[in-house]
Amino acid sequence: MKTLNGKPSAGLHGTLVVPGDKSISHRGIMLGAISEGTTHLSHFLTSADCLSTLAAFQQLGVQIERDDQEVTIHGVGLHGLQASAQPLDMGNSGTTTRLISGLLAGRSFTSTLIGDASLSKRPMKRVSVPLGEMGAQIATTDGHLPMTITGSQLHSVTYQLQVASAQVKSALILAALQADQPSTFVEQLPTRDHTERMLTQFGGDITTATDGVTITVQPQPHLTGQTMTVPGDMSSAAFFMVAASLVPNSKITLKDVGLNKTRTGLLDILQRMGGKVTIDAEPTDGEPIGDLTIETADLHPITIGAAEIPAVIDELPLVALLAAKADGVSRITGAEELRVKETDRIAAIVQEFKKLGINIEELPDGFVIDGRTPWHVTDTQLGAHDDHRIGWCLVLLAYWWTNHLNWPVPTVSAFPTLNFSTT
Ligand code: S3P
């Protein structure tokens, strides 16, 4: 990624290519591994989470080469994964853990999954229980990692998802590939559909009904390796979209960003708040992509409910930041899933925003923010809560604060210092 430079008075300017999409990078490794033939991924996201997925599949006997953002996976086919002598280390990655559970549940060997302290606190029954209905044998540690998966013959199921989670849905889809008959899953709300799209691209047979929430998966497909370029991650683009919207006199362009409708909630929200966004979509066969141009705007308050949350789930800390700069009261509800991310993101946002005197009220499933109240700093040590999305949100907040008001510079602890400095 290039550096975004700009004098506060001159605004933020530039054209950026954001890193590859996290969700698609994970799935590219997984589907490549269980396909026959070679898969090439370009613009792969080289974040720790995606590297956890890559390493786990190497441990499962898949040959994978990586040269920076170029990855080559020598697929072993659906039945070619091999037991790992060592536990599979999921690191900090919930996506790796949930999705790989669905795959390993149907294999003929036993696997143990471990993770870091944060991941070990996150709920795993959301996958072990529905996978259990398909015949999986998964022993969690009181609903958490470490988790032992004893491979079993899986059977088909019709299952109504209990949480709006693409990770859970994807675990079930990957398990259903190994079942005896077609399986049907019904989502509470549509969530990101990368698994469905990519499985189709790799040769699987998966359909989503016109209701948008009923998914039927045919088992035992013959999957074939693919060559694909990972689109820019909307969740990374989001930080720059928000920075350009808030910093006066800004105009930036973000190239080749993934514009899958199940991910573009922030674009809709920003536009509804009065944000200035130009979308230049590019024609593609696969995931939609396009260039986004964002300019500074005066923002208005917004109300967001449960139906909108899945498409903006990872960007909600940034929505809070936009709301803190809007000229009225914003209300975000139906977002209780934020409480089980890398940290409790509702509690973290409320705690950290209050240090700057932002008028924010915590709800069980969201928050209410009055952007009209003048900020008043009470503590300049902001905590990232070991969560990159909280950390980056606070870096933007600190940047805005430092450059626009005469208060001490807030620092975001446990997070690298970011230099948004002038040129
Ligand atoms: C992801 C789904 C989301 C999201 C996460 C990545 C995925 O989690 O928060 O960053 O790749 O499927 P949930 O589906 O559990 O909300």
Short mmCIF file of C-alpha atoms and ligand atoms in Angstrom, two decimals:
data_model
loop_
_atom_site.label_atom_id
_atom_site.label_comp_id
_atom_site.label_asym_id
_atom_site.label_seq_id
_atom_site.Cartn_x
_atom_site.Cartn_y
_atom_site.Cartn_z
CA MET A 1 0.00 0.00 0.00
CA LYS A 2 1.26 3.50 -0.76
CA THR A 3 1.57 6.20 1.84
CA LEU A 4 -1.27 8.66 2.11
CA ASN A 5 0.24 12.09 2.54
CA GLY A 6 -1.33 15.44 3.00
CA LYS A 7 -1.15 18.65 4.94
CA PRO A 8 -4.26 18.93 7.11
CA SER A 9 -5.12 22.25 5.51
CA ALA A 10 -4.59 20.86 2.02
CA GLY A 11 -6.56 17.73 2.82
CA LEU A 12 -5.77 14.15 1.91
CA HIS A 13 -5.04 13.45 -1.74
CA GLY A 14 -3.85 10.48 -3.69
CA THR A 15 -4.69 7.27 -5.45
CA LEU A 16 -4.29 4.06 -3.52
CA VAL A 17 -4.51 0.35 -4.10
CA VAL A 18 -5.69 -1.22 -0.85
CA PRO A 19 -4.55 -4.73 0.20
CA GLY A 20 -6.40 -7.81 -1.03
CA ASP A 21 -9.66 -8.90 0.52
CA LYS A 22 -9.22 -10.94 3.70
CA SER A 23 -12.31 -13.14 3.26
CA ILE A 24 -11.48 -13.95 -0.36
CA SER A 25 -7.80 -14.64 0.43
CA HIS A 26 -8.78 -17.20 3.11
CA ARG A 27 -11.25 -18.90 0.81
CA GLY A 28 -8.80 -18.90 -2.11
CA ILE A 29 -6.34 -20.99 -0.08
CA MET A 30 -9.04 -23.34 1.20
CA LEU A 31 -10.80 -23.95 -2.10
CA GLY A 32 -7.47 -24.17 -3.92
CA ALA A 33 -6.30 -26.83 -1.44
CA ILE A 34 -9.35 -29.07 -1.96
CA SER A 35 -9.41 -28.63 -5.73
CA GLU A 36 -7.54 -30.66 -8.27
CA GLY A 37 -4.81 -28.82 -10.17
CA THR A 38 -3.12 -25.56 -9.43
CA THR A 39 -4.64 -22.37 -8.07
CA HIS A 40 -2.87 -19.02 -8.51
CA LEU A 41 -3.90 -16.10 -6.33
CA SER A 42 -2.62 -12.59 -7.06
CA HIS A 43 -2.98 -9.64 -4.68
CA PHE A 44 -3.34 -12.14 -1.82
CA LEU A 45 -3.64 -10.47 1.58
CA THR A 46 -0.40 -11.18 3.46
CA SER A 47 -1.91 -10.42 6.88
CA ALA A 48 -1.23 -12.70 9.85
CA ASP A 49 -4.77 -14.13 9.65
CA CYS A 50 -4.45 -15.25 6.03
CA LEU A 51 -0.96 -16.57 6.70
CA SER A 52 -2.48 -18.71 9.50
CA THR A 53 -4.77 -20.26 6.89
CA LEU A 54 -1.86 -20.79 4.50
CA ALA A 55 0.29 -22.45 7.20
CA ALA A 56 -2.57 -24.66 8.38
CA PHE A 57 -3.09 -26.08 4.89
CA GLN A 58 0.63 -26.66 4.51
CA GLN A 59 0.43 -28.64 7.76
CA LEU A 60 -2.42 -30.63 6.22
CA GLY A 61 -0.09 -31.75 3.43
CA VAL A 62 -0.83 -29.13 0.75
CA GLN A 63 2.12 -27.68 -1.14
CA ILE A 64 1.74 -23.90 -1.21
CA GLU A 65 4.31 -21.38 -2.45
CA ARG A 66 4.12 -17.67 -1.74
CA ASP A 67 6.09 -14.82 -3.27
CA ASP A 68 4.78 -11.73 -1.49
CA GLN A 69 1.18 -11.35 -2.72
CA GLU A 70 1.43 -14.15 -5.32
CA VAL A 71 0.36 -17.56 -4.03
CA THR A 72 0.40 -20.92 -5.79
CA ILE A 73 -1.55 -23.80 -4.30
CA HIS A 74 -1.08 -27.34 -5.55
CA GLY A 75 -4.52 -28.74 -4.81
CA VAL A 76 -4.86 -32.24 -3.38
CA GLY A 77 -8.59 -32.71 -4.04
CA LEU A 78 -11.40 -32.97 -1.53
CA HIS A 79 -10.07 -36.26 -0.14
CA GLY A 80 -6.35 -35.47 -0.26
CA LEU A 81 -5.85 -33.57 3.00
CA GLN A 82 -3.61 -35.41 5.49
CA ALA A 83 -3.53 -35.41 9.28
CA SER A 84 -1.17 -32.93 10.89
CA ALA A 85 1.21 -34.34 13.50
CA GLN A 86 1.07 -31.00 15.35
CA PRO A 87 -1.99 -28.99 16.44
CA LEU A 88 -3.13 -26.51 13.79
CA ASP A 89 -2.42 -22.99 15.02
CA MET A 90 -5.24 -20.63 14.04
CA GLY A 91 -3.37 -17.62 15.48
CA ASN A 92 -5.86 -14.77 15.86
CA SER A 93 -8.09 -15.81 12.98
CA GLY A 94 -11.75 -16.58 13.60
CA THR A 95 -12.35 -17.06 9.87
CA THR A 96 -9.65 -19.74 9.59
CA THR A 97 -11.00 -21.54 12.64
CA ARG A 98 -14.68 -21.58 11.72
CA LEU A 99 -14.20 -22.45 8.06
CA ILE A 100 -11.54 -25.12 8.54
CA SER A 101 -13.76 -26.80 11.15
CA GLY A 102 -16.35 -27.51 8.46
CA LEU A 103 -13.72 -28.98 6.17
CA LEU A 104 -11.99 -31.12 8.79
CA ALA A 105 -15.26 -32.45 10.23
CA GLY A 106 -15.66 -34.72 7.21
CA ARG A 107 -12.09 -35.97 6.89
CA SER A 108 -10.97 -39.40 8.07
CA PHE A 109 -8.47 -38.15 10.67
CA THR A 110 -8.38 -36.20 13.90
CA SER A 111 -7.26 -32.57 14.11
CA THR A 112 -6.64 -30.27 17.05
CA LEU A 113 -7.11 -26.51 16.63
CA ILE A 114 -5.41 -24.00 18.93
CA GLY A 115 -5.26 -20.19 18.83
CA ASP A 116 -3.97 -17.11 20.60
CA ALA A 117 -5.44 -15.73 23.82
CA SER A 118 -8.03 -13.54 22.05
CA LEU A 119 -9.22 -16.27 19.67
CA SER A 120 -9.40 -18.74 22.55
CA LYS A 121 -12.07 -16.53 24.15
CA ARG A 122 -14.29 -16.45 21.05
CA PRO A 123 -17.37 -18.70 20.74
CA MET A 124 -16.97 -21.95 18.82
CA LYS A 125 -20.26 -23.64 19.65
CA ARG A 126 -21.76 -21.62 16.81
CA VAL A 127 -19.90 -24.04 14.50
CA SER A 128 -19.56 -27.18 16.64
CA VAL A 129 -23.33 -27.42 17.31
CA PRO A 130 -24.62 -27.16 13.71
CA LEU A 131 -21.75 -29.29 12.41
CA GLY A 132 -22.72 -31.82 15.10
CA GLU A 133 -26.18 -32.03 13.49
CA MET A 134 -24.39 -33.20 10.35
CA GLY A 135 -22.64 -35.97 12.32
CA ALA A 136 -19.42 -34.09 13.11
CA GLN A 137 -17.57 -34.99 16.30
CA ILE A 138 -16.12 -31.79 17.72
CA ALA A 139 -14.94 -31.44 21.30
CA THR A 140 -14.48 -27.82 22.37
CA THR A 141 -12.97 -26.54 25.61
CA ASP A 142 -16.11 -25.20 27.22
CA GLY A 143 -17.28 -23.83 23.86
CA HIS A 144 -13.83 -22.47 22.93
CA LEU A 145 -10.44 -23.48 21.56
CA PRO A 146 -8.57 -25.78 21.92
CA MET A 147 -10.95 -27.91 19.88
CA THR A 148 -10.52 -31.49 18.67
CA ILE A 149 -12.25 -32.56 15.49
CA THR A 150 -12.57 -36.29 14.91
CA GLY A 151 -13.34 -36.80 11.24
CA SER A 152 -16.65 -38.55 10.54
CA GLN A 153 -18.95 -39.43 7.66
CA LEU A 154 -21.23 -36.40 7.44
CA HIS A 155 -24.86 -36.54 6.48
CA SER A 156 -27.03 -33.97 4.79
CA VAL A 157 -29.10 -31.57 6.82
CA THR A 158 -31.62 -28.76 6.51
CA TYR A 159 -30.56 -26.18 9.03
CA GLN A 160 -31.70 -22.71 10.05
CA LEU A 161 -28.70 -20.62 11.10
CA GLN A 162 -28.95 -19.20 14.62
CA VAL A 163 -26.58 -16.28 14.02
CA ALA A 164 -26.11 -14.02 11.00
CA SER A 165 -22.55 -15.18 10.34
CA ALA A 166 -20.82 -15.87 7.03
CA GLN A 167 -18.18 -17.79 8.94
CA VAL A 168 -20.75 -20.23 10.30
CA LYS A 169 -22.54 -20.46 6.95
CA SER A 170 -19.24 -21.16 5.20
CA ALA A 171 -18.27 -23.86 7.71
CA LEU A 172 -21.58 -25.60 6.97
CA ILE A 173 -21.13 -25.26 3.21
CA LEU A 174 -17.64 -26.77 3.39
CA ALA A 175 -19.00 -29.64 5.51
CA ALA A 176 -21.91 -30.13 3.09
CA LEU A 177 -19.42 -30.76 0.27
CA GLN A 178 -18.55 -33.98 2.09
CA ALA A 179 -22.09 -35.10 3.03
CA ASP A 180 -24.05 -38.02 1.57
CA GLN A 181 -26.91 -35.93 0.12
CA PRO A 182 -27.61 -32.26 -0.72
CA SER A 183 -27.89 -29.93 2.29
CA THR A 184 -29.93 -26.78 2.71
CA PHE A 185 -29.08 -23.87 4.99
CA VAL A 186 -31.38 -20.96 5.75
CA GLU A 187 -29.77 -17.72 6.93
CA GLN A 188 -31.44 -15.23 9.30
CA LEU A 189 -30.16 -12.43 7.08
CA PRO A 190 -28.01 -12.52 3.96
CA THR A 191 -24.31 -12.42 4.89
CA ARG A 192 -21.21 -12.12 2.68
CA ASP A 193 -21.47 -14.67 -0.09
CA HIS A 194 -17.84 -15.16 -1.14
CA THR A 195 -17.93 -18.89 -0.37
CA GLU A 196 -20.95 -19.43 -2.60
CA ARG A 197 -19.50 -17.38 -5.47
CA MET A 198 -16.03 -18.88 -5.25
CA LEU A 199 -17.29 -22.44 -4.86
CA THR A 200 -19.24 -21.98 -8.09
CA GLN A 201 -16.12 -20.62 -9.78
CA PHE A 202 -14.11 -23.67 -8.63
CA GLY A 203 -16.78 -26.01 -10.10
CA GLY A 204 -19.08 -26.65 -7.13
CA ASP A 205 -22.86 -26.84 -7.37
CA ILE A 206 -24.41 -24.39 -4.93
CA THR A 207 -27.57 -22.34 -5.38
CA THR A 208 -29.14 -19.48 -3.46
CA ALA A 209 -32.93 -19.23 -3.75
CA THR A 210 -34.59 -15.98 -4.78
CA ASP A 211 -35.30 -15.22 -1.09
CA GLY A 212 -31.52 -14.62 -0.80
CA VAL A 213 -31.21 -16.72 2.35
CA THR A 214 -31.85 -20.36 1.35
CA ILE A 215 -28.68 -22.07 0.14
CA THR A 216 -28.53 -25.61 -1.26
CA VAL A 217 -25.20 -27.40 -1.60
CA GLN A 218 -24.63 -30.51 -3.72
CA PRO A 219 -22.04 -32.87 -2.22
CA GLN A 220 -18.88 -34.42 -3.65
CA PRO A 221 -18.18 -31.87 -6.40
CA HIS A 222 -15.18 -32.11 -8.67
CA LEU A 223 -13.36 -28.86 -7.95
CA THR A 224 -10.74 -27.47 -10.30
CA GLY A 225 -7.95 -25.01 -9.44
CA GLN A 226 -8.44 -21.43 -10.62
CA THR A 227 -6.41 -18.32 -11.37
CA MET A 228 -7.76 -15.22 -9.72
CA THR A 229 -6.84 -11.73 -8.60
CA VAL A 230 -8.11 -10.91 -5.12
CA PRO A 231 -10.06 -7.61 -5.15
CA GLY A 232 -9.06 -4.79 -2.81
CA ASP A 233 -10.57 -5.24 0.64
CA MET A 234 -13.60 -3.00 1.23
CA SER A 235 -12.82 -3.22 4.95
CA SER A 236 -9.37 -1.69 4.37
CA ALA A 237 -10.70 0.84 1.88
CA ALA A 238 -13.16 1.89 4.58
CA PHE A 239 -10.47 3.58 6.70
CA PHE A 240 -9.42 5.79 3.79
CA MET A 241 -13.04 6.47 2.83
CA VAL A 242 -13.73 7.73 6.34
CA ALA A 243 -10.45 9.69 6.56
CA ALA A 244 -11.16 11.49 3.27
CA SER A 245 -14.76 12.19 4.29
CA LEU A 246 -13.72 13.81 7.57
CA VAL A 247 -10.49 15.67 6.79
CA PRO A 248 -11.32 19.01 5.11
CA ASN A 249 -10.33 19.56 1.46
CA SER A 250 -9.69 15.87 0.75
CA LYS A 251 -10.22 13.86 -2.38
CA ILE A 252 -8.80 10.36 -2.78
CA THR A 253 -9.32 7.49 -5.20
CA LEU A 254 -9.18 3.83 -4.17
CA LYS A 255 -8.54 1.45 -7.06
CA ASP A 256 -10.04 -2.00 -7.70
CA VAL A 257 -11.99 -2.31 -4.46
CA GLY A 258 -14.31 -5.31 -4.02
CA LEU A 259 -17.90 -4.08 -4.46
CA ASN A 260 -19.80 -7.27 -3.59
CA LYS A 261 -23.23 -6.05 -2.36
CA THR A 262 -22.92 -8.17 0.79
CA ARG A 263 -19.92 -6.04 1.77
CA THR A 264 -20.75 -2.48 0.68
CA GLY A 265 -22.87 -1.41 3.65
CA LEU A 266 -20.45 1.41 4.49
CA LEU A 267 -20.78 2.88 1.00
CA ASP A 268 -24.57 3.05 1.35
CA ILE A 269 -24.33 4.43 4.88
CA LEU A 270 -21.75 7.06 3.96
CA GLN A 271 -23.87 8.21 1.02
CA ARG A 272 -26.99 8.38 3.22
CA MET A 273 -25.04 10.48 5.72
CA GLY A 274 -24.25 12.97 2.96
CA GLY A 275 -20.82 11.57 2.04
CA LYS A 276 -19.46 12.33 -1.42
CA VAL A 277 -18.69 9.03 -3.09
CA THR A 278 -18.25 8.32 -6.79
CA ILE A 279 -18.33 4.67 -7.80
CA ASP A 280 -16.73 3.61 -11.07
CA ALA A 281 -17.61 -0.08 -11.35
CA GLU A 282 -15.60 -2.31 -13.68
CA PRO A 283 -17.14 -5.18 -15.62
CA THR A 284 -15.91 -8.57 -14.29
CA ASP A 285 -16.87 -12.24 -14.52
CA GLY A 286 -16.31 -12.85 -10.82
CA GLU A 287 -16.50 -10.64 -7.74
CA PRO A 288 -17.61 -7.06 -8.62
CA ILE A 289 -14.84 -4.47 -8.33
CA GLY A 290 -14.47 -0.77 -9.07
CA ASP A 291 -12.72 2.49 -8.22
CA LEU A 292 -14.06 4.71 -5.45
CA THR A 293 -13.47 8.45 -5.23
CA ILE A 294 -14.22 10.04 -1.88
CA GLU A 295 -14.36 13.73 -1.05
CA THR A 296 -14.79 15.64 2.18
CA ALA A 297 -18.41 16.16 3.16
CA ASP A 298 -20.61 17.51 5.94
CA LEU A 299 -22.19 14.49 7.53
CA HIS A 300 -25.70 13.95 8.86
CA PRO A 301 -26.85 11.44 11.48
CA ILE A 302 -28.05 7.96 10.59
CA THR A 303 -30.20 5.14 11.95
CA ILE A 304 -29.03 1.60 11.27
CA GLY A 305 -30.88 -1.58 12.28
CA ALA A 306 -30.22 -5.34 12.25
CA ALA A 307 -31.00 -5.92 8.56
CA GLU A 308 -28.13 -3.67 7.49
CA ILE A 309 -25.53 -4.96 9.94
CA PRO A 310 -24.02 -7.98 8.11
CA ALA A 311 -22.92 -5.85 5.14
CA VAL A 312 -21.09 -3.42 7.43
CA ILE A 313 -20.17 -5.65 10.38
CA ASP A 314 -16.41 -5.03 10.21
CA GLU A 315 -16.80 -1.31 9.50
CA LEU A 316 -19.05 -0.42 12.44
CA PRO A 317 -16.25 1.17 14.52
CA LEU A 318 -15.82 3.55 11.58
CA VAL A 319 -19.56 4.21 11.39
CA ALA A 320 -19.29 5.26 15.04
CA LEU A 321 -16.53 7.67 14.07
CA LEU A 322 -18.62 9.13 11.22
CA ALA A 323 -21.55 9.47 13.64
CA ALA A 324 -19.30 11.32 16.09
CA LYS A 325 -18.76 13.97 13.40
CA ALA A 326 -22.37 14.13 12.16
CA ASP A 327 -24.67 17.04 13.00
CA GLY A 328 -27.20 15.08 15.08
CA VAL A 329 -28.04 11.84 16.89
CA SER A 330 -27.18 8.52 15.22
CA ARG A 331 -28.50 5.18 16.44
CA ILE A 332 -26.91 1.82 15.56
CA THR A 333 -28.74 -1.30 16.79
CA GLY A 334 -28.90 -5.02 15.97
CA ALA A 335 -25.11 -5.25 16.13
CA GLU A 336 -24.70 -7.62 19.10
CA GLU A 337 -22.26 -9.71 17.01
CA LEU A 338 -19.74 -6.91 17.66
CA ARG A 339 -19.45 -8.21 21.21
CA VAL A 340 -17.82 -11.47 20.04
CA LYS A 341 -15.24 -10.11 17.59
CA GLU A 342 -11.49 -9.85 18.38
CA THR A 343 -12.64 -7.79 21.35
CA ASP A 344 -16.07 -6.62 22.52
CA ARG A 345 -16.15 -3.83 19.95
CA ILE A 346 -19.21 -2.10 21.44
CA ALA A 347 -17.58 -1.81 24.86
CA ALA A 348 -14.23 -0.82 23.32
CA ILE A 349 -15.70 1.96 21.15
CA VAL A 350 -17.74 3.38 24.01
CA GLN A 351 -14.81 3.28 26.44
CA GLU A 352 -12.33 4.91 24.04
CA PHE A 353 -14.69 7.49 22.51
CA LYS A 354 -15.66 8.66 26.00
CA LYS A 355 -12.00 9.53 26.68
CA LEU A 356 -12.34 12.26 24.05
CA GLY A 357 -15.62 13.46 25.45
CA ILE A 358 -17.68 12.10 22.57
CA ASN A 359 -21.34 11.83 23.55
CA ILE A 360 -21.88 8.06 23.16
CA GLU A 361 -24.35 5.79 24.95
CA GLU A 362 -23.82 2.02 25.08
CA LEU A 363 -26.72 -0.26 24.12
CA PRO A 364 -26.72 -4.07 24.47
CA ASP A 365 -26.63 -4.32 20.67
CA GLY A 366 -25.07 -1.05 19.53
CA PHE A 367 -24.70 2.59 20.47
CA VAL A 368 -26.27 6.04 20.25
CA ILE A 369 -23.96 8.95 19.38
CA ASP A 370 -24.74 12.67 19.40
CA GLY A 371 -22.22 14.25 17.05
CA ARG A 372 -23.25 17.78 18.05
CA THR A 373 -21.66 17.66 21.50
CA PRO A 374 -18.24 19.36 21.51
CA TRP A 375 -15.43 16.89 22.18
CA HIS A 376 -13.54 17.33 25.43
CA VAL A 377 -10.48 15.18 26.05
CA THR A 378 -10.13 13.56 29.47
CA ASP A 379 -7.49 10.92 28.66
CA THR A 380 -4.97 10.95 25.81
CA GLN A 381 -4.07 7.24 26.12
CA LEU A 382 -6.40 5.38 23.77
CA GLY A 383 -6.40 1.58 23.92
CA ALA A 384 -6.52 -0.60 20.78
CA HIS A 385 -7.87 -3.54 22.82
CA ASP A 386 -5.62 -5.89 20.78
CA ASP A 387 -7.99 -5.37 17.87
CA HIS A 388 -6.72 -3.93 14.59
CA ARG A 389 -10.08 -2.49 13.57
CA ILE A 390 -10.41 -0.63 16.88
CA GLY A 391 -6.78 0.48 16.65
CA TRP A 392 -7.10 1.91 13.16
CA CYS A 393 -10.38 3.61 13.96
CA LEU A 394 -8.71 5.31 16.93
CA VAL A 395 -5.69 6.29 14.83
CA LEU A 396 -8.05 8.14 12.48
CA LEU A 397 -9.83 9.69 15.41
CA ALA A 398 -6.52 10.77 16.96
CA TYR A 399 -5.35 12.14 13.61
CA TRP A 400 -8.48 14.21 13.16
CA TRP A 401 -8.30 15.41 16.75
CA THR A 402 -4.64 16.37 16.60
CA ASN A 403 -4.90 18.27 13.36
CA HIS A 404 -8.12 20.11 13.96
CA LEU A 405 -8.18 20.99 17.64
CA ASN A 406 -5.57 22.37 19.99
CA TRP A 407 -5.43 19.48 22.38
CA PRO A 408 -2.64 17.10 23.37
CA VAL A 409 -1.91 14.35 20.87
CA PRO A 410 -3.74 11.16 21.86
CA THR A 411 -1.71 7.97 21.46
CA VAL A 412 -3.19 4.60 20.66
CA SER A 413 -1.52 2.07 22.92
CA ALA A 414 -0.42 -1.38 21.79
CA PHE A 415 -0.58 -0.19 18.22
CA PRO A 416 2.20 1.02 15.94
CA THR A 417 2.56 4.77 15.63
CA LEU A 418 1.16 5.83 12.31
CA ASN A 419 2.65 8.74 10.50
CA PHE A 420 0.04 10.52 8.44
CA SER A 421 2.53 13.35 8.23
CA THR A 422 2.68 16.11 5.71
CA THR A 423 4.93 16.19 2.64
C1 S3P B 1 -15.90 -13.10 7.71
C2 S3P B 1 -17.14 -12.94 8.23
C3 S3P B 1 -17.46 -11.97 9.29
C4 S3P B 1 -16.39 -10.91 9.45
C5 S3P B 1 -15.00 -11.48 9.41
C6 S3P B 1 -14.75 -12.26 8.13
C7 S3P B 1 -15.69 -14.13 6.68
O1 S3P B 1 -17.62 -12.68 10.50
O2 S3P B 1 -16.59 -10.21 10.64
O3 S3P B 1 -14.04 -10.44 9.49
O4 S3P B 1 -14.67 -14.09 5.98
O5 S3P B 1 -16.57 -14.99 6.54
P1 S3P B 1 -19.07 -13.27 10.89
O6 S3P B 1 -19.57 -13.88 9.66
O7 S3P B 1 -18.88 -14.29 11.96
O8 S3P B 1 -19.83 -12.07 11.33
#
